[in-house]
mmCIF file of C-alpha atoms in Angstrom:
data_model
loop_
_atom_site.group_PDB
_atom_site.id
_atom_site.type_symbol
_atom_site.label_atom_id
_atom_site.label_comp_id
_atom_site.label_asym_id
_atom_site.label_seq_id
_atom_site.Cartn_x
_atom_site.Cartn_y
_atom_site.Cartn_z
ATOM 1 C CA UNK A 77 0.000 0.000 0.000
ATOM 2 C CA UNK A 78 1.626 3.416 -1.339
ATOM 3 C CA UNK A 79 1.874 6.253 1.362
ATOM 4 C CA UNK A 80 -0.155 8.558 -0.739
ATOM 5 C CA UNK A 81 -3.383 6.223 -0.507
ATOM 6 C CA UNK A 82 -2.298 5.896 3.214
ATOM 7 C CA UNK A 83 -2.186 9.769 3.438
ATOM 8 C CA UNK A 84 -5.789 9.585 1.340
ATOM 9 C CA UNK A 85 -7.560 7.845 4.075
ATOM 10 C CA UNK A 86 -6.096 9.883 6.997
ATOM 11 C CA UNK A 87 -7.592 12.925 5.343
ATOM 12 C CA UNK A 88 -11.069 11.131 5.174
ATOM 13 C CA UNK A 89 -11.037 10.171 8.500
ATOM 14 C CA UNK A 90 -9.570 13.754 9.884
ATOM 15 C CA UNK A 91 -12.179 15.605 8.472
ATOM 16 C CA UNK A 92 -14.944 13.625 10.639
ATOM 17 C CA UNK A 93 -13.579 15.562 13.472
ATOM 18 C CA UNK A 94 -13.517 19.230 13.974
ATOM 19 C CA UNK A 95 -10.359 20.584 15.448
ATOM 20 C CA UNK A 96 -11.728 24.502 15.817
ATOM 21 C CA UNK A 97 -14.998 23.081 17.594
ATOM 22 C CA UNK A 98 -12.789 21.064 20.163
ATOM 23 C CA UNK A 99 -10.312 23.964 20.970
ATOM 24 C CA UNK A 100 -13.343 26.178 21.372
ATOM 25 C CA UNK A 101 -14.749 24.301 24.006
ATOM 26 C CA UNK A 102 -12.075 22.976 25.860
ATOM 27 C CA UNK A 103 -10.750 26.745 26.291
ATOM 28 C CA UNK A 104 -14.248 27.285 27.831
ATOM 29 C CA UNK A 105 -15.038 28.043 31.778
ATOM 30 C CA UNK A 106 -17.525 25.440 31.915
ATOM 31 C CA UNK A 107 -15.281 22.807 30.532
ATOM 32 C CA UNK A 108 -12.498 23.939 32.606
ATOM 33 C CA UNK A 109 -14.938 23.673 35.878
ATOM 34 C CA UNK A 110 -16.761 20.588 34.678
ATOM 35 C CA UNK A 111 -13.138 18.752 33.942
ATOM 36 C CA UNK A 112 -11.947 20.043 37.603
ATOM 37 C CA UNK A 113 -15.154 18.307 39.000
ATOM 38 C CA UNK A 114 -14.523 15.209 37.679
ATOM 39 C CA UNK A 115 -11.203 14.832 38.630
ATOM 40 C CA UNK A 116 -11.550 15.557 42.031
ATOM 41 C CA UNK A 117 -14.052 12.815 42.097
ATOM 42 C CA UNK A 118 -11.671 10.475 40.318
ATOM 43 C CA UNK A 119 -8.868 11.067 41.640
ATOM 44 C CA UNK A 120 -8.711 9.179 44.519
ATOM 45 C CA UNK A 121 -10.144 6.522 43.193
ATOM 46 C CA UNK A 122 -7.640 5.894 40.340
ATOM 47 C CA UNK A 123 -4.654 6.476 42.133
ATOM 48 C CA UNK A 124 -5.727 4.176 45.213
ATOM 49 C CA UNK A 125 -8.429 1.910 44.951
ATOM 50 C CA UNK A 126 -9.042 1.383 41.005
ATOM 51 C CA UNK A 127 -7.908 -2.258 39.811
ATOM 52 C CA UNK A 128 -4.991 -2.339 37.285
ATOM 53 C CA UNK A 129 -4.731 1.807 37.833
ATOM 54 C CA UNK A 130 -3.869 1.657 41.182
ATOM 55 C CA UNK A 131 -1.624 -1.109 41.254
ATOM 56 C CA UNK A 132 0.332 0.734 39.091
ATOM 57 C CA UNK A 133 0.746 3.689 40.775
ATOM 58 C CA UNK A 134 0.306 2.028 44.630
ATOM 59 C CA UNK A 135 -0.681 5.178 45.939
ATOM 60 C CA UNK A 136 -3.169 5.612 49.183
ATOM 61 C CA UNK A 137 -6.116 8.102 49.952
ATOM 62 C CA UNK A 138 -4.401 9.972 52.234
ATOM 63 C CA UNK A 139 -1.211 11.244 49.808
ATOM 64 C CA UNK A 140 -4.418 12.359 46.851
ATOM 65 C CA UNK A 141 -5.727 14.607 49.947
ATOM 66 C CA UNK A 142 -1.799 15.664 50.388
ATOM 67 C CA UNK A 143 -1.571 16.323 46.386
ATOM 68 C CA UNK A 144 -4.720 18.197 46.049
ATOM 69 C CA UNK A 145 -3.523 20.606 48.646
ATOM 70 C CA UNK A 146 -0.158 21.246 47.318
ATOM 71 C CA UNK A 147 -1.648 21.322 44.071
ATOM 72 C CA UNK A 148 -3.822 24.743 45.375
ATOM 73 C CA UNK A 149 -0.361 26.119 46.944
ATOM 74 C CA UNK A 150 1.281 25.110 43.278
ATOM 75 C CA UNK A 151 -1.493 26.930 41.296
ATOM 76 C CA UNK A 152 -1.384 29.979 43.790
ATOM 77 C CA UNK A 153 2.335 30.259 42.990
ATOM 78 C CA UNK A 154 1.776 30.146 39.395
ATOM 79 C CA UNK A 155 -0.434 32.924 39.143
ATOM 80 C CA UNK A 156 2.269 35.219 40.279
ATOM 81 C CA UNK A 157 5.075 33.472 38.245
ATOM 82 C CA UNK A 158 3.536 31.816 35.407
ATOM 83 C CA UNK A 159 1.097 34.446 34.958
ATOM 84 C CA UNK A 160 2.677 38.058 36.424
ATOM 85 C CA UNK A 161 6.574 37.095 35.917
ATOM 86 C CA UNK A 162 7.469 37.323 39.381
ATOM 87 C CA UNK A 163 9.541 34.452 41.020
ATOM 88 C CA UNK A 164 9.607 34.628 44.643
ATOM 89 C CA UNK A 165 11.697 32.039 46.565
ATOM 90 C CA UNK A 166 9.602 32.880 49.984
ATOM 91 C CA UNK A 167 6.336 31.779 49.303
ATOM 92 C CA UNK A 168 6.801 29.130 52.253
ATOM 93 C CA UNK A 169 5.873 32.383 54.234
ATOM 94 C CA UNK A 170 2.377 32.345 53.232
ATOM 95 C CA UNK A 171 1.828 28.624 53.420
ATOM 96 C CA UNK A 172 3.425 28.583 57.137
ATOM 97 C CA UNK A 173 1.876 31.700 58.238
ATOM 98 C CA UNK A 174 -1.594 30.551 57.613
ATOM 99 C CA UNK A 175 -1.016 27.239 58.895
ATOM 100 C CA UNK A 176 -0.456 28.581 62.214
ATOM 101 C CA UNK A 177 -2.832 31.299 61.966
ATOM 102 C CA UNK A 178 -5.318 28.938 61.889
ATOM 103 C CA UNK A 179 -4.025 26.862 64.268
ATOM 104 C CA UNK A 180 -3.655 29.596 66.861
ATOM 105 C CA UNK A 181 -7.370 30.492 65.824
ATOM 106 C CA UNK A 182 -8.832 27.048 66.077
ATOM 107 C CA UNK A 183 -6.821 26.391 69.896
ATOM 108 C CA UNK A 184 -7.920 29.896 71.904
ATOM 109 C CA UNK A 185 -11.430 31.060 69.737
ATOM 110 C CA UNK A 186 -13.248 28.836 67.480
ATOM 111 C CA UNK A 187 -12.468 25.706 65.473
ATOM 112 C CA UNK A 188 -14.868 25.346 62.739
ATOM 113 C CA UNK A 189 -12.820 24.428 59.901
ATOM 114 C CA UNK A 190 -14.490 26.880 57.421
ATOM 115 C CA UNK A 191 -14.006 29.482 60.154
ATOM 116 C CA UNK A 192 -9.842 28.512 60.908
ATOM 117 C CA UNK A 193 -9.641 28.738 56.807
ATOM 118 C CA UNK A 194 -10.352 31.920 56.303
ATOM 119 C CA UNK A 195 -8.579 33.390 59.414
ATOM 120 C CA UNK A 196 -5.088 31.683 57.807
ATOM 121 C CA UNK A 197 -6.285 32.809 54.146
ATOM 122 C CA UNK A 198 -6.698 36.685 55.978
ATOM 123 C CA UNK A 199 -3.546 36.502 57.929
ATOM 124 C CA UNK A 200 -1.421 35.417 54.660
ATOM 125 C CA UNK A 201 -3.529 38.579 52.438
ATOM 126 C CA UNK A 202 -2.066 41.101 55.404
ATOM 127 C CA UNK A 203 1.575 39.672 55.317
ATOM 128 C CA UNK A 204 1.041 39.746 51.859
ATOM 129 C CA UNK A 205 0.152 43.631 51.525
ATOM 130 C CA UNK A 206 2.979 44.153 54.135
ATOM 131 C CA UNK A 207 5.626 41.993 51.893
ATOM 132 C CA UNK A 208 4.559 43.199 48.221
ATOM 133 C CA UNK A 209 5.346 46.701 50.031
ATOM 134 C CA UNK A 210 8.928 45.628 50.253
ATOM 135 C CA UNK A 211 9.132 43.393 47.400
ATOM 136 C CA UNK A 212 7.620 45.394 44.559
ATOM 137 C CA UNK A 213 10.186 48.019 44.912
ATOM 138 C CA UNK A 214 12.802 45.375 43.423
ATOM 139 C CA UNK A 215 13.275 43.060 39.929
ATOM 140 C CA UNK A 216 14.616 40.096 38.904
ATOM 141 C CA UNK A 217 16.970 38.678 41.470
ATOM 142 C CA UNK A 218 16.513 41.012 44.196
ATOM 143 C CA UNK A 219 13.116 39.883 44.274
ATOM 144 C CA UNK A 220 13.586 36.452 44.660
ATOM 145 C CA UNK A 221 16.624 36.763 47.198
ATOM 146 C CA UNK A 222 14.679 39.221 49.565
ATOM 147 C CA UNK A 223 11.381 37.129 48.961
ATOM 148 C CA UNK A 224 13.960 34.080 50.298
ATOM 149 C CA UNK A 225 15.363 36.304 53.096
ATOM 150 C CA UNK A 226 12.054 37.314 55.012
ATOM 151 C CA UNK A 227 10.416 33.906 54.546
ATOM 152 C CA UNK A 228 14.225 32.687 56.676
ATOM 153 C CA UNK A 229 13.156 35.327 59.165
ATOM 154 C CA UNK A 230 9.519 34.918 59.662
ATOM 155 C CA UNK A 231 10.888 30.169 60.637
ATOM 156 C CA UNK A 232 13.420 31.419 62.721
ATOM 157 C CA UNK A 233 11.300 34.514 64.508
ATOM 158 C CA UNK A 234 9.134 31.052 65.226
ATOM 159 C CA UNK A 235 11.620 28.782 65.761
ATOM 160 C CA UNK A 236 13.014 30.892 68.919
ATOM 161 C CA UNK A 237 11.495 34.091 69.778
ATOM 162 C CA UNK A 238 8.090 33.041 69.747
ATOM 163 C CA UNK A 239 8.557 29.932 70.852
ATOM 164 C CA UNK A 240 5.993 29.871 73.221
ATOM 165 C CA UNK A 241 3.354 30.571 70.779
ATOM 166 C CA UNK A 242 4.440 28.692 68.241
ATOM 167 C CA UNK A 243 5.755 25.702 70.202
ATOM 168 C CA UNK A 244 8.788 26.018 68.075
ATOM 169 C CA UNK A 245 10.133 22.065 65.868
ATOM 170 C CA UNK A 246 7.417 20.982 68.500
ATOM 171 C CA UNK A 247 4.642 22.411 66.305
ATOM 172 C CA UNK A 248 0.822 23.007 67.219
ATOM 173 C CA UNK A 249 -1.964 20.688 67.400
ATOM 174 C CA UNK A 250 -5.137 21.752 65.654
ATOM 175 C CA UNK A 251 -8.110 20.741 67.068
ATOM 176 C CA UNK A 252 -11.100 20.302 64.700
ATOM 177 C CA UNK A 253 -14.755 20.286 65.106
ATOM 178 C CA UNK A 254 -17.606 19.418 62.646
ATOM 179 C CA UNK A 255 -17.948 22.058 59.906
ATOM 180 C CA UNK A 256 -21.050 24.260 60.788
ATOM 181 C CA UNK A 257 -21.534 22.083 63.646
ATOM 182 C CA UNK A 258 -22.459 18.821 61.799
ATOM 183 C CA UNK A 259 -20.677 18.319 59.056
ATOM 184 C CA UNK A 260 -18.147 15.909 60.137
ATOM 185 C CA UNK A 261 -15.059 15.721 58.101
ATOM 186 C CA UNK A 262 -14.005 12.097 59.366
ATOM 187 C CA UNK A 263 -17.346 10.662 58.091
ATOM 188 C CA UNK A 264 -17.001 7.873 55.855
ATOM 189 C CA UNK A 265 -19.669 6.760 52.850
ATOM 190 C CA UNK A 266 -20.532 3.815 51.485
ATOM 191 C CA UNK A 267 -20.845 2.223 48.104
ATOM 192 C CA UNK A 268 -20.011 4.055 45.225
ATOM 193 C CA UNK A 269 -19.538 7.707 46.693
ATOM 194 C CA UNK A 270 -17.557 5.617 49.488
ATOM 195 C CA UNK A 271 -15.161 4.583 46.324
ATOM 196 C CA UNK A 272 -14.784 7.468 44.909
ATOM 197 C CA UNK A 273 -14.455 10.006 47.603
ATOM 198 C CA UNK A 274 -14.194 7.824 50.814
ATOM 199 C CA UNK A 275 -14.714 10.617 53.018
ATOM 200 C CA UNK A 276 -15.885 14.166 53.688
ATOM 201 C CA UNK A 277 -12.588 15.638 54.203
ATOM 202 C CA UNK A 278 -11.739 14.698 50.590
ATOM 203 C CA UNK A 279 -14.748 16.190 49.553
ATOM 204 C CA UNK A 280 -14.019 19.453 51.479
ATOM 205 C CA UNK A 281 -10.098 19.824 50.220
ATOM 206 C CA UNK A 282 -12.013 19.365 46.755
ATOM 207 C CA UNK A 283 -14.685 21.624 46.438
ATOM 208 C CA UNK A 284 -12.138 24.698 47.600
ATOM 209 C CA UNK A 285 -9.500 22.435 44.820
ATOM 210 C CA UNK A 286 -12.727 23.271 42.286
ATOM 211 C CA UNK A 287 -13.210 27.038 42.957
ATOM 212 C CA UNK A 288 -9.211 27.896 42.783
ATOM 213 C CA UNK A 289 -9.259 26.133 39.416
ATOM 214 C CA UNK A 290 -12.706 28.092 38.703
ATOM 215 C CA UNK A 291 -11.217 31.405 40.223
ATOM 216 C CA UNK A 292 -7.815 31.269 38.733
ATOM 217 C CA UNK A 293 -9.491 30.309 35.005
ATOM 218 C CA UNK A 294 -11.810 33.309 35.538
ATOM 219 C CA UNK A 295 -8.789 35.848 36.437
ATOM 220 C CA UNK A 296 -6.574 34.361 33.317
ATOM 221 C CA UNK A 297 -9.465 35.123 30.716
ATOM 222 C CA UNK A 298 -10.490 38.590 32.424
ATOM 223 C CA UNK A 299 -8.888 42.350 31.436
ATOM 224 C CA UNK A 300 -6.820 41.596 35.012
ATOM 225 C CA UNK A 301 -4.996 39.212 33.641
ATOM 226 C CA UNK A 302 -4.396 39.836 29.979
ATOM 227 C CA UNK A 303 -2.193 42.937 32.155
ATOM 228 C CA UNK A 304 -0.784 40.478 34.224
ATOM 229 C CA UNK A 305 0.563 38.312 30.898
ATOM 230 C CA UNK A 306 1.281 42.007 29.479
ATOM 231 C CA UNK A 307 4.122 42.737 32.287
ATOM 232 C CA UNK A 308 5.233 38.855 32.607
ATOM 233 C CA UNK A 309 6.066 39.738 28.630
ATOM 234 C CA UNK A 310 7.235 43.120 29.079
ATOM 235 C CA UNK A 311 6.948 45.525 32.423
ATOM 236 C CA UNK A 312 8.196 48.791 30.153
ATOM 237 C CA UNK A 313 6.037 48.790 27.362
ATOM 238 C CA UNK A 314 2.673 47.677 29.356
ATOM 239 C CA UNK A 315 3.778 51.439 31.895
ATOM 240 C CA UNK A 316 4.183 53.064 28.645
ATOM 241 C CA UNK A 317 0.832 52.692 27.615
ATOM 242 C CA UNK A 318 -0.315 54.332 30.834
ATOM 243 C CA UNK A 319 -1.188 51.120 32.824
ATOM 244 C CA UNK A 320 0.071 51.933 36.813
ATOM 245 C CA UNK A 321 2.234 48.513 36.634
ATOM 246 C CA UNK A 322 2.739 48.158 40.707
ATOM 247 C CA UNK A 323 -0.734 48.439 40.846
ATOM 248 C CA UNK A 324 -1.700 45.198 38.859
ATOM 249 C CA UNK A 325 1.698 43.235 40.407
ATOM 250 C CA UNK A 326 0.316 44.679 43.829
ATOM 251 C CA UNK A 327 -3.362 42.993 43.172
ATOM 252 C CA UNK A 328 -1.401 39.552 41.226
ATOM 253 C CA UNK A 329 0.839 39.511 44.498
ATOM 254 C CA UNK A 330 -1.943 39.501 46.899
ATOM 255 C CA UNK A 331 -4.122 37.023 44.875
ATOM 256 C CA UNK A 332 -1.169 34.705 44.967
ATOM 257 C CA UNK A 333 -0.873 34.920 48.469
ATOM 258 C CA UNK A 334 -4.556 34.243 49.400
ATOM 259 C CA UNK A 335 -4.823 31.066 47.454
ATOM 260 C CA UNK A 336 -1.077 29.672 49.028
ATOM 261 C CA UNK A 337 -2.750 31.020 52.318
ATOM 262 C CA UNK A 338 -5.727 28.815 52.106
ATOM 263 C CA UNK A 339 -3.293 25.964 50.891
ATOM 264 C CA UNK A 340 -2.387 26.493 54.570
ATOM 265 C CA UNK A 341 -4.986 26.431 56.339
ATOM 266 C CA UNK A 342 -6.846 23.620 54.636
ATOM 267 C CA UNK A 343 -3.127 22.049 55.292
ATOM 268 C CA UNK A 344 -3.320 22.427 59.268
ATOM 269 C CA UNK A 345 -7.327 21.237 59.064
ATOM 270 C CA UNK A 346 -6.077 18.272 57.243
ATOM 271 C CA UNK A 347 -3.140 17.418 59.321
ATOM 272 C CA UNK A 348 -4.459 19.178 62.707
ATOM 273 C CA UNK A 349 -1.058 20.152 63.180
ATOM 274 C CA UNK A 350 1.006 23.281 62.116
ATOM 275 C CA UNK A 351 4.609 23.250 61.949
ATOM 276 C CA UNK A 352 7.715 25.724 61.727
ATOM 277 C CA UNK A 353 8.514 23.441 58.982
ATOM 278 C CA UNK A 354 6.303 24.900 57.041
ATOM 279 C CA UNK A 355 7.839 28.421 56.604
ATOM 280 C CA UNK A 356 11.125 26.756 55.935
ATOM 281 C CA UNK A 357 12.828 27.841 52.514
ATOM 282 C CA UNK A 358 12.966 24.213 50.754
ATOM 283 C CA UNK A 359 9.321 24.226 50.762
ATOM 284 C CA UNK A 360 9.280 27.615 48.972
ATOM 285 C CA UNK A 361 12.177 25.677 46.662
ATOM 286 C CA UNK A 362 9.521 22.235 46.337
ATOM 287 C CA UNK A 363 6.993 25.048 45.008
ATOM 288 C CA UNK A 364 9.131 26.048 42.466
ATOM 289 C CA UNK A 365 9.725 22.725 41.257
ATOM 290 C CA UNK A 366 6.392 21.385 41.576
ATOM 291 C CA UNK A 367 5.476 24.242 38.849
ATOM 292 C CA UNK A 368 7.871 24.374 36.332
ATOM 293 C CA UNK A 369 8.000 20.397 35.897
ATOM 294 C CA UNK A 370 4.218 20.549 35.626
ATOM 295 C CA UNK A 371 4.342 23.628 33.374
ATOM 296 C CA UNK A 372 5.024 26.922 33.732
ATOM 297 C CA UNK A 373 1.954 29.329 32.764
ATOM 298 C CA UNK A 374 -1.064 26.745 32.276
ATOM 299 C CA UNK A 375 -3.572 25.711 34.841
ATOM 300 C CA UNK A 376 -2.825 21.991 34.459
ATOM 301 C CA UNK A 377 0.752 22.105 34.615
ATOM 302 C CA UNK A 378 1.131 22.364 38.299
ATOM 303 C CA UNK A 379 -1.473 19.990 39.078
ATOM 304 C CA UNK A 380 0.252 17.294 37.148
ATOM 305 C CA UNK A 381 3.950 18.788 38.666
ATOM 306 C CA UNK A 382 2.350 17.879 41.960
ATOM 307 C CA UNK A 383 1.603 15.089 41.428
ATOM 308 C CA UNK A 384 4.949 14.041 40.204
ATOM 309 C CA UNK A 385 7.032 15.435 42.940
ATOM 310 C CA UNK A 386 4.841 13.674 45.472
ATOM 311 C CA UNK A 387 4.799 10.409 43.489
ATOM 312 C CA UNK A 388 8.532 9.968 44.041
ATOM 313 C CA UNK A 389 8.231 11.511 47.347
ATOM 314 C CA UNK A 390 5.996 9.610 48.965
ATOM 315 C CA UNK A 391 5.920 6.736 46.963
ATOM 316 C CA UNK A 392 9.351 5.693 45.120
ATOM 317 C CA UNK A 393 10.623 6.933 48.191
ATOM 318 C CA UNK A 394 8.865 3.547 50.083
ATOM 319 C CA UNK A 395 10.558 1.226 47.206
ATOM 320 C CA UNK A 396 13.653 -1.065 48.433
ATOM 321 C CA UNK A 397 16.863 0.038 47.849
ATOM 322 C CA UNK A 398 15.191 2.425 44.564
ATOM 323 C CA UNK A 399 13.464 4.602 47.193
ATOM 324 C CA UNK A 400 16.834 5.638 48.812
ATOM 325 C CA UNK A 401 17.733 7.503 45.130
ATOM 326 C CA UNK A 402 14.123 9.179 44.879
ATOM 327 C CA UNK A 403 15.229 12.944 45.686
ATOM 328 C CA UNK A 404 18.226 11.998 42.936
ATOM 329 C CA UNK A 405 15.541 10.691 40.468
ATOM 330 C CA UNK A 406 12.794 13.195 41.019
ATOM 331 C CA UNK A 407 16.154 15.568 39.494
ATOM 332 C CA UNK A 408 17.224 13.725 36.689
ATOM 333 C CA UNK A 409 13.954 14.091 35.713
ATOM 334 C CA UNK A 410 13.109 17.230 36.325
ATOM 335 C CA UNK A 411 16.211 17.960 34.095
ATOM 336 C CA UNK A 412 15.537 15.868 31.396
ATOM 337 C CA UNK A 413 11.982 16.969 31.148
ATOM 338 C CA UNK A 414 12.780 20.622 31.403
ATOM 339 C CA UNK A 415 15.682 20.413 29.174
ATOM 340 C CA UNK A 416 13.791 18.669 26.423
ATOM 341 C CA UNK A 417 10.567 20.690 26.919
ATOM 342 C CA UNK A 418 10.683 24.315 28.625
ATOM 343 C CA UNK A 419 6.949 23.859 29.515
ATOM 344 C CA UNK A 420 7.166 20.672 31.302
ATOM 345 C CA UNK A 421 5.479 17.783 31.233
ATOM 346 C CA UNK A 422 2.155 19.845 30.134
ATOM 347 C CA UNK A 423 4.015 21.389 27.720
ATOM 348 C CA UNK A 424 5.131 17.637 26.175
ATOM 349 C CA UNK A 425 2.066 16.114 26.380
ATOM 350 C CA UNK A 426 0.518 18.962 23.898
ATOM 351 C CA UNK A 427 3.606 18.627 21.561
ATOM 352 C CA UNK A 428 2.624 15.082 21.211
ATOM 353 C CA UNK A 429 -1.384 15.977 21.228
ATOM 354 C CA UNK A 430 -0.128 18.620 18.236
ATOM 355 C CA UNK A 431 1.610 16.067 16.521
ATOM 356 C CA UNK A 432 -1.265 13.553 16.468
ATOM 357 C CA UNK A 433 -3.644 16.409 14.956
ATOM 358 C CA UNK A 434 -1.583 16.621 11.744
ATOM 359 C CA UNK A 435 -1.647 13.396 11.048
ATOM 360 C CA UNK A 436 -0.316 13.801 7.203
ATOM 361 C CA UNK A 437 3.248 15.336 9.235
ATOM 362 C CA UNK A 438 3.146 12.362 11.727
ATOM 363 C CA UNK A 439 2.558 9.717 8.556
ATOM 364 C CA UNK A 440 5.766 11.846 6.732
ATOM 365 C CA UNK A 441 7.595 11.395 10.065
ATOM 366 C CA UNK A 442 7.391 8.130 10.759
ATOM 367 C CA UNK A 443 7.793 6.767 6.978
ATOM 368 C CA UNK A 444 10.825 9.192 6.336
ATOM 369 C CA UNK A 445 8.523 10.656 3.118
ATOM 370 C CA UNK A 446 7.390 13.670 1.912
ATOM 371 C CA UNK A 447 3.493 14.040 1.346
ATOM 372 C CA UNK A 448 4.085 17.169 -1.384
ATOM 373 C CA UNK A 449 7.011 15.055 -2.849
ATOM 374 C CA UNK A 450 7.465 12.959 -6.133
ATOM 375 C CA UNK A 451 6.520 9.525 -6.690
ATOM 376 C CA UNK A 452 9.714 8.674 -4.631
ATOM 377 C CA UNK A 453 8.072 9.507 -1.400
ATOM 378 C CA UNK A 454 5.326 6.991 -2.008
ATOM 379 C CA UNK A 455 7.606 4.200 -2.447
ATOM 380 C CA UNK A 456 9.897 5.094 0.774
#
C-alpha cells in the first residue's frame, strides 16, 4: 500500500472531526470547571483503589488529599510566576503563616474548619500587603533573594522568639470540630460515593481544589490578567501605555498569596497540626519545582507537577533500595523533562497531542517521506 493512498484515508477520516470546535470548548469556563469536578471525584479513586490503575501507581487516599492541597499552593504560585513574571523564593511564608494562623485560631477562639480557613487565608492577604510593600520596589533577582530572606526570618522569629506561641520544631496541634456544627469531616460513605471520595474531608479539600481552578481560570481570561501576561512579557512597554504597573503586580501579588494562604490552612485542618517546617525555605524551593516540571503558565501544569514530585516523594521513596535515590531521580527528571521541553510535562504532552492532529506530518515522520514530494516519497 503506497503512502499517498495511506495519506488519502487519513484525510477522510480527519475531516470527521472538527479541530476549531474542540479547541473552542475545551478553552471554555464550563469545561475547565466541569473537567476540575470530575477529577476531584476520580482522583482518589484511580490512584488508590481502582484495579490495574492503582496497582500501578500504589498510591493511598491519604497522599491524593496531600496532592490536592499542594496542588492549590502550586497553582497559587503560578499565578504570580507563570502568569505576572514574578519568582519569589519565599512563598513558604504564606503557606506557614496561615497554617499557624489557623491553628492559633482554632486552639484559643473557634475551630470550625471553614471558620480557621479563612482566618489563615486573611492573615497570609495582610503579610502579603505588608511583603509586596517591600518586594515590589525590586526586579529580577533582588526579588527572589529578599522574597527568600524574610520567609528565613519569619521560621526562625518562630523557631526561637516566639517559641511559646508557636511551640517552636514541637509544632501546634489543631483541634477540629464538625464544619457548621455537623458536618463531620471524618465521616465515611458507602458504596459508590464511598469509592470514589471515601470521606468528607476529601470532599471538602475538593470543592475549595474546584473554585481555585474556577477562580484562577476566571482571572486568566479577564482584562486583570491579559495585564498580568502584558508585564510577565514586558513591564516597560505595558507602563508606557499608561497602565500603573505596581498596581496590577500589587493585586497579582496579593491574589497569589490568598490562594497559598488557604493551601495552609486547609493544610493544618487536614493534618491538625502546624509546623515551623512549614515556613522553611525548601518548601518555597519544592513550590518552584512542583510548577515548572508541571508547566510553567497553564492551569494543568502544576497539578500534574504535583503530582509528580509527590509520586517519588511519597511513593518511590517507600521502594527497596530504589526509594533511597528518589530525591536523585525526582532531578534527573526534572532535568531531562525541562531540558527537552521548557513547559514541562504539560508542555510535552501537547507537543505530542499537536503532533497527532496533523496526522499527514506524523505519517511523513514516521515513513521518512514527503506528502508534497514525487513519486519517490510513495515508495519510501
Amino acid at each position: 500500500m503506497s503512502t499517498d493512498n495511506i495519506h488519502k484515508t487519513v484525510d477522510e477520516e480527519s475531516s470527521l472531526i472538527s479541530w476549531d470546535t474542540w479547541d473552542g470548548i475545551k478553552h471554555t469556563e464550563s469545561f475547565v470547571l466541569l473537567s476540575s469536578v470530575l477529577f476531584v471525584l476520580t482522583f482518589s479513586y484511580a490512584f488508590g483503589r481502582a484495579p490495574v490503575v492503582s496497582d500501578i501507581f500504589q498510591g493511598y487516599h491519604g497522599l491524593a488529599v496531600t496532592i490536592l492541597i499542594w496542588s492549590i499552593f502550586a497553582l497559587g504560585f503560578n499565578l504570580l510566576l507563570g502568569q505576572t513574571g514574578l519568582l519569589s523564593f519565599g512563598h513558604a511564608m504564606f503557606f506557614g503563616t496561615a497554617s499557624y494562623a489557623s491553628a492559633l485560631f482554632a486552639i484559643h477562639v473557634y475551630n470550625d474548619p471553614l471558620a480557621v480557613i479563612v482566618v489563615g487565608t486573611l492573615a497570609a492577604v495582610a503579610l502579603g500587603a505588608v511583603a509586596a510593600l517591600i518586594l515590589l520596589r525590586l526586579h529580577t533577582v533582588y526579588f527572589s533573594i529578599v522574597a527568600l530572606a524574610i520567609g528565613q526570618f519569619l521560621y526562625f522569629l518562630a523557631r526561637e522568639p516566639l517559641v511559646e506561641i508557636t511551640k517552636g520544631i514541637n509544632g501546634l496541634e489543631v483541634p477540629r470540630s464538625p464544619v457548621l456544627g455537623f458536618f463531620e469531616l471524618e465521616h465515611q460513605y458507602g458504596g459508590l460515593l464511598g469509592e470514589l471520595i471515601v470521606n468528607n474531608l476529601y470532599l471538602f479539600v475538593g470543592v475549595f481544589f474546584v473554585a481555585v481552578v474556577a477562580s484562577i481560570t476566571r482571572i486568566r481570561k479577564s482584562p486583570y490578567g491579559l495585564i498580568f501576561k502584558a508585564i510577565r512579557e514586558n513591564e516597560t512597554r505595558t507602563a508606557f501605555v499608561g497602565l500603573d504597573v505596581w498596581r496590577y503586580k500589587f493585586a497579582a501579588f496579593l491574589l497569589s498569596a490568598s490562594i497559598v494562604g488557604l493551601a495552609g490552612g486547609l493544610m493544618a485542618v487536614n493534618t491538625q497540626f502546624a509546623g515551623v517546617e512549614r515556613l522553611y525555605w525548601s518548601v518555597s524551593g519544592d513550590v518552584v519545582v512542583m510548577t515548572v516540571l508541571g508547566g510553567l503558565g497553564t492551569l494543568a501544569g502544576p497539578v500534574i507537577g504535583t503530582f509528580v514530585f509527590f509520586y517519588f516523594k511519597g511513593i518511590v521513596n517507600g521502594f527497596p533500595t530504589l526509594g533511597n535515590y528518589w530525591l536523585l531521580l525526582l532531578s534527573l527528571s526534572f532535568t531531562t523533562v525541562v531540558w527537552v521541553y521548557r513547559d514541562g510535562i504539560w508542555g510535552m504532552t501537547t507537543a505530542f497531542t499537536g503532533a497527532l492532529r496533523e496526522p499527514r506530518e506524523l505519517l511523513d515522520s514516521l515513513t521518512g517521506g514527503d506528502s508534497t514530494g514525487d513519486s519517490s516519497g510513495g515508495e519510501n
